[in-house]
XYZ file of C-alpha atoms in Angstrom:
746
model
C -0.673 67.432 163.871
C -3.732 66.379 161.885
C -3.502 62.947 160.248
C -3.520 64.285 156.691
C -0.688 66.662 157.548
C 1.376 63.759 158.759
C 0.985 62.001 155.427
C 1.992 65.101 153.496
C 5.098 65.239 155.669
C 5.591 61.513 155.109
C 5.490 61.994 151.341
C 7.821 64.997 151.515
C 10.372 62.808 153.239
C 9.849 60.150 150.575
C 10.822 62.443 147.711
C 13.556 64.250 149.594
C 15.653 61.162 150.331
C 15.454 59.408 146.949
C 19.008 60.312 146.030
C 20.480 58.894 149.223
C 18.249 55.895 149.935
C 19.372 52.305 149.588
C 18.369 50.294 146.541
C 15.106 48.411 147.002
C 12.630 46.795 144.628
C 9.174 45.303 144.397
C 8.046 42.904 141.709
C 5.862 44.518 139.039
C 3.991 42.241 136.618
C 1.756 44.936 135.120
C 4.139 46.476 132.549
C 2.675 45.692 129.132
C 4.614 43.600 126.616
C 3.406 42.961 123.057
C 4.367 40.263 120.579
C 5.439 41.060 117.014
C 1.791 41.151 115.906
C 0.931 43.769 118.510
C -1.016 41.372 120.744
C -0.624 41.890 124.486
C 1.150 39.041 126.276
C -0.950 37.653 129.114
C 1.904 36.947 131.535
C 5.035 38.550 130.075
C 7.071 38.563 133.295
C 6.275 34.987 134.383
C 9.837 33.845 133.732
C 9.693 31.276 130.936
C 9.403 27.475 130.836
C 11.962 24.746 130.166
C 11.069 21.366 131.714
C 7.801 22.049 133.469
C 5.570 19.941 135.698
C 1.913 20.927 136.219
C -0.466 20.538 139.173
C -3.781 22.009 140.301
C -4.341 23.708 143.662
C -6.618 26.403 145.078
C -4.069 29.114 145.851
C -6.352 31.952 146.958
C -8.949 29.699 148.609
C -11.838 30.885 146.426
C -12.985 27.371 145.518
C -11.455 27.449 142.019
C -8.470 25.305 141.128
C -5.457 27.415 140.229
C -2.156 26.224 138.778
C 1.396 25.680 139.913
C 4.260 24.866 137.592
C 7.562 23.398 138.687
C 10.501 23.741 136.329
C 13.074 21.001 136.800
C 15.640 23.464 135.462
C 16.739 25.157 138.672
C 13.827 23.760 140.733
C 11.756 26.858 139.948
C 8.158 27.174 141.157
C 5.580 29.483 139.543
C 1.984 30.139 140.617
C -0.988 31.183 138.473
C -4.470 32.279 139.573
C -7.402 30.904 137.567
C -10.313 33.316 137.068
C -12.568 30.330 136.393
C -14.052 31.531 133.098
C -15.811 28.528 131.557
C -14.292 27.078 128.379
C -11.337 29.430 128.602
C -7.709 29.152 129.658
C -7.706 32.001 132.188
C -4.488 31.947 134.218
C -2.767 35.068 135.557
C 0.754 34.918 136.923
C 0.564 35.501 140.687
C 4.060 35.144 142.190
C 2.954 36.317 145.650
C 1.853 32.739 146.431
C 5.289 31.209 145.857
C 6.372 32.221 149.367
C 3.922 29.781 150.967
C 5.525 26.690 149.440
C 8.488 24.785 150.905
C 11.741 24.296 149.052
C 11.289 21.439 146.578
C 13.590 19.690 144.099
C 13.544 17.399 141.027
C 9.800 16.739 140.767
C 6.583 18.007 142.382
C 3.080 16.565 142.127
C 0.093 17.885 144.065
C -2.419 15.283 145.187
C -5.035 15.121 147.957
C -3.834 12.198 150.097
C -6.201 12.697 153.073
C -9.444 13.344 151.176
C -10.042 16.796 152.692
C -10.411 18.508 149.318
C -7.058 20.306 149.608
C -4.072 19.457 147.460
C -1.037 18.176 149.353
C 2.548 18.129 148.085
C 4.457 15.037 146.955
C 8.046 15.852 146.016
C 11.413 14.192 145.562
C 13.675 13.632 148.556
C 16.772 11.450 148.907
C 15.805 8.777 146.383
C 12.170 8.804 147.393
C 9.220 10.935 148.424
C 8.678 13.779 150.881
C 5.092 14.850 151.653
C 3.695 18.156 152.894
C 0.121 18.381 154.154
C -2.048 21.282 153.015
C -3.080 23.014 156.264
C -4.686 26.080 154.678
C -7.519 27.816 156.505
C -7.639 31.553 155.828
C -4.392 31.567 153.862
C -2.287 29.019 152.025
C -0.036 26.928 154.290
C 1.713 23.544 154.424
C 3.290 21.398 157.135
C 5.715 18.509 156.784
C 3.773 15.230 156.937
C 6.409 12.650 155.933
C 10.075 13.480 155.682
C 10.669 10.166 153.891
C 7.810 7.976 152.689
C 8.287 4.304 153.554
C 6.797 1.158 152.084
C 6.683 -2.412 153.336
C 8.756 -4.392 150.821
C 7.947 -7.786 152.482
C 4.164 -7.847 152.921
C 3.940 -11.660 153.314
C 6.629 -11.988 155.971
C 8.233 -9.883 158.660
C 7.496 -6.255 157.653
C 10.451 -4.483 156.079
C 9.724 -0.749 155.970
C 12.243 1.019 153.755
C 12.379 4.077 151.547
C 9.786 3.948 148.761
C 12.246 4.415 145.917
C 11.665 6.925 143.127
C 14.518 8.065 140.916
C 15.313 11.767 140.789
C 15.043 11.551 136.990
C 11.553 10.006 136.998
C 7.994 11.257 137.355
C 5.927 8.661 139.291
C 2.204 7.982 138.976
C 0.462 8.963 142.218
C -3.171 7.974 141.787
C -5.916 5.711 143.101
C -4.736 2.740 141.046
C -7.075 0.184 142.631
C -10.128 2.473 142.864
C -10.539 2.033 146.627
C -10.468 5.739 147.514
C -6.859 6.365 148.573
C -3.692 7.207 146.629
C -1.326 4.471 145.462
C 2.044 4.843 143.743
C 3.509 3.343 140.581
C 7.250 3.801 140.081
C 10.110 2.055 138.356
C 12.356 -0.050 140.545
C 15.851 1.068 141.478
C 17.604 -1.420 139.211
C 15.745 -1.444 135.953
C 12.694 -1.427 133.752
C 9.934 -3.114 135.755
C 7.138 -1.177 137.373
C 6.460 -1.447 141.104
C 2.970 -1.059 142.535
C 2.879 0.344 146.081
C -0.627 -0.067 147.466
C -1.957 2.372 150.054
C -3.578 0.406 152.897
C -4.915 3.403 154.792
C -8.603 2.786 154.122
C -8.313 -0.961 154.711
C -6.507 -0.363 158.002
C -8.161 2.733 159.469
C -11.360 3.197 157.479
C -10.422 6.784 156.587
C -7.787 8.152 154.230
C -5.881 10.407 156.606
C -2.664 8.375 156.755
C 0.060 7.066 154.449
C 0.538 3.310 154.825
C 2.180 1.704 151.782
C 3.016 -1.864 150.863
C 4.759 -3.240 147.777
C 2.136 -5.501 146.179
C 3.734 -6.125 142.800
C 7.284 -5.941 141.472
C 6.068 -6.194 137.874
C 2.775 -4.355 137.586
C 1.195 -4.766 134.159
C 3.478 -7.633 133.063
C 5.587 -5.495 130.762
C 9.181 -4.405 130.511
C 10.732 -1.289 129.036
C 12.690 -2.033 125.892
C 16.433 -1.431 126.050
C 16.596 -0.365 122.386
C 13.636 2.012 122.008
C 10.777 3.564 123.975
C 8.251 0.832 123.301
C 7.645 -1.915 125.865
C 7.860 -5.692 125.834
C 4.365 -7.011 126.491
C 3.488 -10.291 128.236
C 6.859 -10.336 129.958
C 7.519 -13.403 132.110
C 8.622 -11.396 135.102
C 7.924 -12.792 138.551
C 4.710 -11.847 140.316
C 3.752 -10.884 143.868
C 6.804 -10.667 146.133
C 9.575 -12.258 144.121
C 11.925 -9.851 142.383
C 12.377 -10.322 138.621
C 15.392 -12.426 137.752
C 17.339 -9.645 136.054
C 16.719 -6.004 135.323
C 18.465 -3.604 133.000
C 19.759 -0.240 134.151
C 17.004 2.365 134.396
C 17.851 5.737 132.817
C 14.640 7.661 133.390
C 10.925 7.512 132.672
C 7.762 9.507 133.256
C 4.383 8.047 134.173
C 0.834 9.364 133.862
C -2.085 7.177 134.937
C -5.597 7.645 133.553
C -8.480 5.564 132.241
C -8.644 6.103 128.476
C -11.202 3.412 127.548
C -13.733 3.542 130.414
C -12.981 -0.026 131.557
C -12.419 1.085 135.167
C -8.693 0.284 135.116
C -5.795 2.676 134.971
C -3.893 2.865 131.704
C -0.434 4.423 131.525
C 1.208 7.113 129.454
C 4.941 6.456 129.413
C 7.758 8.847 128.479
C 11.386 7.827 128.092
C 14.578 9.795 128.618
C 16.022 9.233 125.134
C 12.932 9.710 122.973
C 10.496 12.353 121.776
C 7.131 10.627 121.943
C 4.760 9.302 124.583
C 3.586 5.679 124.577
C 0.074 4.785 125.749
C -0.139 1.402 127.500
C -3.620 -0.118 127.588
C -4.602 -1.943 130.764
C -7.104 -4.719 130.017
C -7.753 -5.575 133.680
C -11.418 -4.924 134.412
C -11.520 -7.220 137.430
C -11.031 -6.264 141.049
C -7.462 -7.586 141.150
C -5.676 -4.321 140.419
C -2.606 -5.653 142.225
C -1.656 -7.338 138.986
C -3.252 -5.462 136.084
C -2.327 -6.451 132.566
C -0.905 -4.237 129.818
C -1.950 -5.890 126.563
C -1.346 -3.269 123.857
C 0.493 -0.033 123.219
C 0.185 3.095 121.113
C 3.461 4.853 120.278
C 1.808 7.810 118.503
C -0.294 8.911 121.473
C -2.556 10.896 121.545
C -3.336 10.749 117.824
C -7.019 9.825 117.426
C -10.092 10.814 115.429
C -9.772 14.441 116.513
C -6.024 14.978 116.506
C -3.623 13.461 114.010
C -0.706 15.072 115.800
C 1.134 12.823 118.272
C 3.372 14.257 120.972
C 6.775 15.073 119.474
C 8.706 17.045 122.057
C 12.430 17.577 121.858
C 13.338 14.820 124.323
C 12.044 12.987 127.426
C 8.353 14.011 127.409
C 5.990 13.845 130.393
C 2.196 14.101 130.563
C -0.085 15.799 133.101
C -3.863 15.422 133.377
C -5.796 18.437 134.660
C -8.633 20.750 133.648
C -7.030 23.883 132.218
C -10.001 25.430 130.373
C -12.643 25.278 133.129
C -15.050 22.862 131.439
C -14.824 20.265 134.264
C -13.045 17.816 131.941
C -9.361 17.035 132.378
C -7.038 17.985 129.547
C -3.574 16.744 128.596
C -0.506 18.954 129.076
C 2.893 17.657 127.939
C 6.359 19.049 128.550
C 9.939 17.846 128.628
C 11.466 16.370 131.786
C 15.191 16.776 131.181
C 17.506 19.040 133.154
C 19.339 20.901 130.381
C 19.637 20.799 126.611
C 16.017 20.228 125.651
C 14.210 23.561 125.592
C 12.622 25.432 122.735
C 10.111 28.281 122.628
C 7.409 25.662 122.077
C 8.032 23.337 124.942
C 4.557 22.802 126.434
C 1.879 21.047 124.359
C -1.821 21.421 125.151
C -4.440 18.883 124.073
C -8.049 19.735 124.961
C -10.196 16.810 126.082
C -13.530 17.097 124.283
C -15.140 13.970 125.721
C -14.837 12.597 129.280
C -12.243 12.074 132.009
C -12.422 8.280 131.665
C -12.826 8.228 127.877
C -10.865 11.201 126.561
C -10.549 12.484 123.039
C -7.581 14.809 122.835
C -7.625 17.675 120.365
C -4.284 19.396 119.759
C -4.522 23.123 120.563
C -1.038 24.555 121.067
C 2.640 23.682 121.421
C 3.368 26.713 123.631
C 0.756 26.532 126.402
C 1.184 29.667 128.588
C 4.629 30.168 127.005
C 3.135 32.225 124.195
C 2.049 34.761 126.808
C 5.554 35.252 128.232
C 8.887 36.721 127.347
C 10.392 33.369 126.380
C 13.740 33.099 124.580
C 14.545 29.385 125.019
C 17.307 28.439 127.466
C 19.054 31.204 129.374
C 17.921 34.846 129.328
C 20.440 37.679 129.728
C 18.539 40.996 129.579
C 20.163 44.396 129.038
C 18.631 47.864 128.874
C 19.699 49.716 125.718
C 18.103 52.562 123.738
C 18.604 50.963 120.331
C 16.649 53.564 118.317
C 17.916 56.662 120.172
C 14.420 57.915 121.042
C 15.238 58.510 124.705
C 13.360 55.426 125.926
C 15.167 52.375 127.260
C 14.547 49.251 125.186
C 15.442 45.699 126.209
C 17.911 43.381 124.490
C 17.809 39.763 125.703
C 20.645 37.421 124.818
C 20.026 33.702 125.249
C 22.059 30.545 125.672
C 20.048 29.259 122.757
C 17.039 27.425 121.428
C 17.615 23.708 121.010
C 17.826 22.691 117.366
C 19.294 19.335 116.379
C 19.766 20.412 112.755
C 22.724 22.690 113.581
C 26.235 21.624 114.703
C 26.002 22.724 118.351
C 22.328 21.690 118.684
C 21.493 25.280 119.653
C 20.771 28.550 117.884
C 21.706 31.629 119.939
C 20.490 35.138 119.220
C 19.580 38.555 120.617
C 15.913 39.406 121.175
C 14.930 43.059 120.818
C 11.962 44.457 122.757
C 11.332 48.080 121.775
C 9.942 50.493 124.367
C 6.722 51.658 122.692
C 5.437 53.405 125.794
C 6.342 56.760 127.292
C 9.028 58.089 129.590
C 6.656 57.586 132.542
C 4.721 54.490 131.469
C 6.986 52.065 129.603
C 5.677 49.192 127.523
C 7.574 46.889 125.210
C 7.050 45.115 121.900
C 9.090 42.305 120.389
C 10.715 43.679 117.242
C 13.222 40.955 116.414
C 14.209 37.517 117.687
C 17.564 37.800 115.903
C 18.675 41.381 116.405
C 21.845 42.274 114.459
C 21.733 38.808 112.833
C 24.108 37.286 115.384
C 22.709 33.755 114.967
C 24.188 33.518 111.451
C 27.626 35.026 112.144
C 30.536 32.599 112.619
C 31.930 34.021 115.853
C 33.369 30.594 116.710
C 36.230 30.983 114.239
C 37.992 27.741 115.176
C 34.987 25.718 114.045
C 33.605 28.199 111.501
C 30.197 28.335 113.125
C 28.068 30.658 115.285
C 28.644 30.747 119.015
C 26.383 30.239 122.036
C 25.311 31.988 125.254
C 25.248 35.597 124.143
C 25.605 38.319 126.795
C 25.713 41.871 125.366
C 26.988 45.116 126.849
C 26.846 48.587 125.289
C 29.061 51.677 125.450
C 30.793 54.254 123.259
C 34.300 52.807 123.094
C 35.424 54.634 119.951
C 34.362 58.142 121.010
C 32.027 58.840 118.069
C 28.951 59.579 120.170
C 27.022 56.347 119.655
C 27.085 53.170 121.725
C 28.911 50.131 120.423
C 28.254 46.505 121.419
C 30.489 43.837 122.905
C 29.151 40.287 123.241
C 30.490 37.588 125.556
C 30.024 33.919 124.666
C 30.152 30.436 126.178
C 33.772 29.843 125.147
C 34.940 32.843 127.171
C 35.601 35.192 124.237
C 34.396 38.738 123.525
C 33.289 40.028 120.117
C 33.178 43.699 119.137
C 30.374 45.165 117.008
C 30.878 48.776 115.990
C 27.858 51.070 115.848
C 28.217 52.978 112.571
C 24.992 54.977 112.843
C 26.328 58.134 114.469
C 24.995 60.010 117.475
C 21.199 60.306 117.731
C 20.430 57.619 115.144
C 19.090 54.050 115.507
C 21.959 51.645 116.095
C 23.579 49.854 113.161
C 26.005 47.196 114.363
C 28.768 45.871 112.117
C 31.126 43.121 113.258
C 34.505 44.770 113.820
C 36.571 42.141 115.628
C 36.043 38.506 116.602
C 37.756 37.510 119.856
C 38.226 41.144 120.802
C 41.759 41.975 121.999
C 42.365 38.233 122.376
C 40.516 38.318 125.687
C 39.711 34.791 126.864
C 38.250 34.311 130.354
C 37.918 30.537 130.039
C 34.195 29.900 129.806
C 30.935 31.860 129.936
C 32.160 35.424 129.468
C 29.730 38.004 130.895
C 31.094 41.483 130.107
C 30.093 44.958 131.250
C 31.487 48.191 129.841
C 31.881 50.619 132.772
C 34.342 53.377 133.682
C 35.388 51.495 136.791
C 38.345 53.675 137.801
C 36.526 56.898 136.813
C 39.184 58.159 134.387
C 36.576 58.861 131.646
C 37.509 55.714 129.680
C 35.256 52.645 129.562
C 36.826 49.584 131.190
C 35.669 45.965 131.137
C 34.411 43.967 134.104
C 33.859 40.348 133.059
C 32.186 37.576 135.015
C 32.992 33.985 134.118
C 32.271 30.371 134.963
C 34.391 30.136 138.112
C 32.335 32.943 139.692
C 35.071 35.578 139.976
C 35.293 38.894 138.108
C 38.097 39.931 135.794
C 38.993 43.623 135.485
C 40.467 44.875 132.214
C 41.576 48.506 132.436
C 41.295 50.720 129.362
C 44.769 52.220 128.927
C 43.998 53.626 125.496
C 42.369 56.891 124.513
C 38.798 58.133 124.113
C 38.836 57.084 120.435
C 41.182 54.107 120.493
C 40.600 51.705 123.390
C 43.264 49.327 124.657
C 42.414 46.837 127.395
C 44.901 45.227 129.738
C 44.192 42.693 132.482
C 44.551 44.128 135.987
C 43.137 41.244 138.026
C 41.169 38.053 137.519
C 39.705 38.368 141.025
C 38.246 41.864 141.262
C 37.263 42.598 144.853
C 38.375 39.084 145.894
C 34.735 38.002 145.765
C 32.968 35.045 144.188
C 29.395 33.996 143.388
C 30.187 30.307 143.859
C 29.457 28.652 147.175
C 31.933 26.077 148.450
C 29.734 23.126 147.456
C 28.795 24.396 143.987
C 30.452 23.336 140.755
C 30.519 26.807 139.191
C 29.514 30.410 139.835
C 28.727 31.852 136.373
C 28.944 35.427 137.619
C 27.189 38.122 135.544
C 28.121 41.624 136.822
C 26.359 44.961 136.710
C 28.166 47.918 138.273
C 25.947 50.942 138.935
C 26.174 54.430 140.418
C 24.382 54.762 143.747
C 24.402 58.431 144.691
C 27.939 58.962 143.429
C 29.365 55.679 144.726
C 29.788 52.469 142.768
C 28.059 49.269 143.801
C 27.696 46.026 141.901
C 24.901 43.493 141.527
C 25.705 40.099 140.052
C 23.761 37.085 138.917
C 24.963 33.540 139.511
C 24.291 29.924 138.569
C 22.561 29.361 141.931
C 20.044 32.054 141.000
C 20.674 34.437 143.871
C 21.495 38.108 143.367
C 24.775 39.225 144.935
C 25.465 42.823 145.961
C 29.016 44.139 146.385
C 29.977 47.399 148.127
C 33.180 49.232 149.083
C 34.293 49.515 145.454
C 35.447 53.124 144.965
C 39.142 53.577 145.731
C 39.380 49.877 146.541
C 39.888 48.181 143.174
C 42.795 46.144 144.505
C 41.156 45.448 147.861
C 38.277 43.283 149.061
C 34.653 44.224 148.426
C 31.942 43.658 151.020
C 29.262 41.202 149.919
C 25.568 40.394 150.388
C 25.079 36.909 148.963
C 21.262 36.988 148.752
C 20.281 40.549 147.898
C 16.763 41.261 149.259
C 16.084 37.491 149.075
C 15.230 37.836 145.388
C 15.297 34.526 143.518
C 13.881 34.118 140.016
C 15.504 30.872 138.940
C 18.900 29.369 138.220
C 21.570 31.228 136.228
C 20.331 34.696 137.096
C 21.374 37.735 135.038
C 20.720 41.322 136.157
C 20.541 44.784 134.627
C 19.464 48.197 135.951
C 18.029 51.427 134.519
C 15.395 54.012 135.433
C 12.725 53.262 132.831
C 9.794 55.207 134.320
C 11.503 58.517 135.173
C 10.800 58.321 138.910
C 14.439 58.696 139.934
C 14.720 55.037 140.967
C 16.678 52.315 139.221
C 14.518 49.439 137.987
C 15.721 45.846 137.772
C 15.551 43.133 135.111
C 16.382 39.538 136.051
C 16.823 36.779 133.488
C 16.972 33.068 134.294
C 17.786 29.749 132.646
C 14.107 29.043 131.976
C 14.357 31.679 129.253
C 12.226 34.344 130.895
C 12.622 37.762 132.473
C 11.263 39.268 135.692
C 10.790 42.995 136.219
C 11.254 44.657 139.599
C 10.388 48.323 139.986
C 12.650 50.522 142.077
C 11.147 51.417 145.464
C 12.873 53.385 148.216
C 9.863 53.725 150.483
C 10.831 50.711 152.576
C 13.592 52.832 154.081
C 11.362 55.746 155.114
C 11.147 56.586 158.843
C 8.082 55.080 160.465
C 5.997 56.701 163.228
C 5.535 55.124 166.618
C 2.205 53.330 166.577
C 0.797 50.257 168.349
C 2.384 46.918 167.498
C 1.574 46.268 163.852
C 2.178 42.541 164.298
C -1.197 42.354 166.019
C -2.785 42.725 162.589
C -2.050 40.312 159.743
C -2.336 41.739 156.221
C -1.704 39.601 153.128
C -0.785 39.163 150.350
C 1.531 42.101 149.844
C 2.211 42.988 147.022
C -1.460 42.546 146.076
C -3.160 42.263 142.706
C -6.845 42.085 143.582
C -7.911 41.058 147.108
C -5.999 41.965 150.256
C -7.017 40.266 153.508
C -6.931 41.855 156.975
C -7.016 39.699 160.109
C -7.447 41.762 163.287
C -6.967 38.830 165.634
C -8.170 39.692 169.155
C -8.209 43.456 168.663
C -11.492 45.085 169.715
C -12.856 46.568 166.499
C -15.777 48.632 167.829
C -15.829 52.075 166.184
C -12.808 51.164 164.057
C -12.202 52.098 160.433
C -9.778 51.519 157.601
C -8.449 53.998 155.030
C -6.451 53.601 151.839
C -4.223 56.654 151.342
C -2.025 57.433 148.349
C 1.440 58.949 148.573
C 0.207 62.513 148.203
C -1.860 62.100 151.358
C -5.279 61.670 149.731
C -7.746 59.198 151.253
C -9.096 57.255 148.294
C -11.075 54.657 150.245
C -12.773 54.565 153.661
C -14.753 51.817 155.374
C -15.977 51.091 158.897
C -14.721 47.795 160.284
C -17.482 45.380 161.335
C -15.671 42.032 161.503
C -12.311 40.759 162.723
C -11.528 39.269 159.324
C -12.201 41.185 156.143
C -11.008 41.661 152.591
C -10.605 44.722 150.380
C -10.891 44.599 146.596
C -8.138 46.857 145.250
C -8.306 45.570 141.684
C -9.224 48.989 140.292
C -6.383 50.840 142.014
C -3.521 51.939 139.813
C -0.240 50.110 140.260
C 1.865 51.774 142.941
C 2.414 52.244 146.670
C -0.369 53.027 149.141
C -0.753 53.326 152.893
C -3.341 51.338 154.813
C -4.343 53.321 157.902
C -6.323 51.350 160.477
C -7.930 53.399 163.239
C -8.853 51.558 166.463
C -9.348 52.425 170.139
C -5.706 51.477 170.744
C -4.466 53.925 168.137
C -3.645 54.057 164.430
C -1.790 51.371 162.517
C 0.136 52.103 159.311
C 0.998 49.506 156.679
C 2.623 49.983 153.286
C 0.619 48.276 150.522
C 2.109 47.600 147.096
C -0.458 47.245 144.290
C 0.818 45.366 141.242
């Protein structure tokens, strides 16, 4: 058989088994989303921001610093490639690099500890610091350098190496505090409000900065103390110096630190954030001597960074933190500020960007934006619960996103919850979406919490025709565990018009965090209710009414005898989506731990036990995941939306090709190909394979060779930027035979 004939046969098999193949997805970040003004969002599917930490790193090893963000909410990492355009913020969401990072929690700061020009990882671990060394050569990689960083707490006597303490609630300053060429650490002590200075002795000891040798040199660096009543500090404090602990310390609740030189006096000043306040305080260090062990904070500015350029001080919702990095490619570090709390602090404008228009050691910060990168995303505040629904009856699936809420201290519950409507303005084959309303159906102003006469929180919608009039009605679950019924009065074929019909529908109360789905579970032509809730189980309410008059009765509060809560977790927060897979029901479910659960063995087994996959395809998009499925591009495959607690949404396109039969060819593991999926450059490492008279082809799924090149080196790259999004085959022809690899272009 000629090679091209094989590929035609390959593609025939692909289309012939769509209806019977297992569900599979690949992440697609190329679907266009517009804001209300019609402007294209830069990174719509990047997943949202809550409490975000920022660091620079060269992800694709092209010599340009890219960006990672770490969201304390759910310990969620995101990666962005920087195109390097001068005087421009030019980041593109590139989630394919996330896989190269280790699991990290609480806080993450990237710093180059061994002076090799590559950013290493400092992250929280067990009341202290864990460090990963950047070992990248041809691709990004890390290795564990220090499982637990130690410091000598008795430098003038018998060494006492113990855990270098950093609170899980804090952000430390990891910087060259004494200007000797290696990284030191400033952190608050375990007991209270004094700052400890841990000096790195690597250069003094070894002459090179390839080690991590720390010693506590000062229990009260800067001679100041955090105030117990506000977020200012007490200057000229009489705390003990050198190696004597201060006499008494107050309990430490949480602080963030950023070190930088703001007045060009060659000493590190501090930007301090506090857990209970909205502003950042700049502490001026007057020490211009060589004795940086002591340093001396002599004045403070509580409206930082207001100056001659910007009259707007930082005023974030609560517990701000600052990060110093060049985000607009002008070789001058800028100031990025975000919140540092776990929950209850997020808005749509949660990341403030101040451009530095002067110098790294004498900055002038000009306020630019309060939604840095956020304004290019689907971002609905805290908690995103997406649902496909054709709201205008034009045959194209739109997206409704319910949220937990946007923090607002002027309302009783400190949150405003609503539904966000993204209309599909594309075509049946090429969908695209535009934000039409951030308060669809006006839910934010309706008093669904009737006991307190106020709106409710954590809205999760589901749609279905429960009154038999030909249009789809809406039921919303809320944080109290109730359901609320909105009747669609528009009639079949018309844009939806929802009118509140019944608060606390049928008196259904699942306890907390109701997540309903309307689905004909028992296949009797009447829509039933499957409801996830806080404990992680699923309640099944059977519809025992008629086509026009529903009547729901509880059958079980443990459908399938399955749970999305692991034994060590506090709650499960299950969010179900039952779907038809070739005539058989299956169910995906989101959970508080962020994993996607798949349940099988449903049909004819509603009183039995479902089988379970607790980490479906290893997809993880952040804590409090919410899932929904629909075929939005008319290819016969279900596509997947995933919401998370960071307030964003990820889109995964349906892909059955991973289950196609593969031919017998030489061992493909001999060749390393990455990244995959690919956006622009894909790298091919042939290892020890003899490449004489070898070639590479890119073939589409109709068998057409769209690219051909002779191979002249054992390591090469292909630029596939101009290829359309989709699935391709890389065919590598060598003396040993042909190698086939599936390539996903996003």
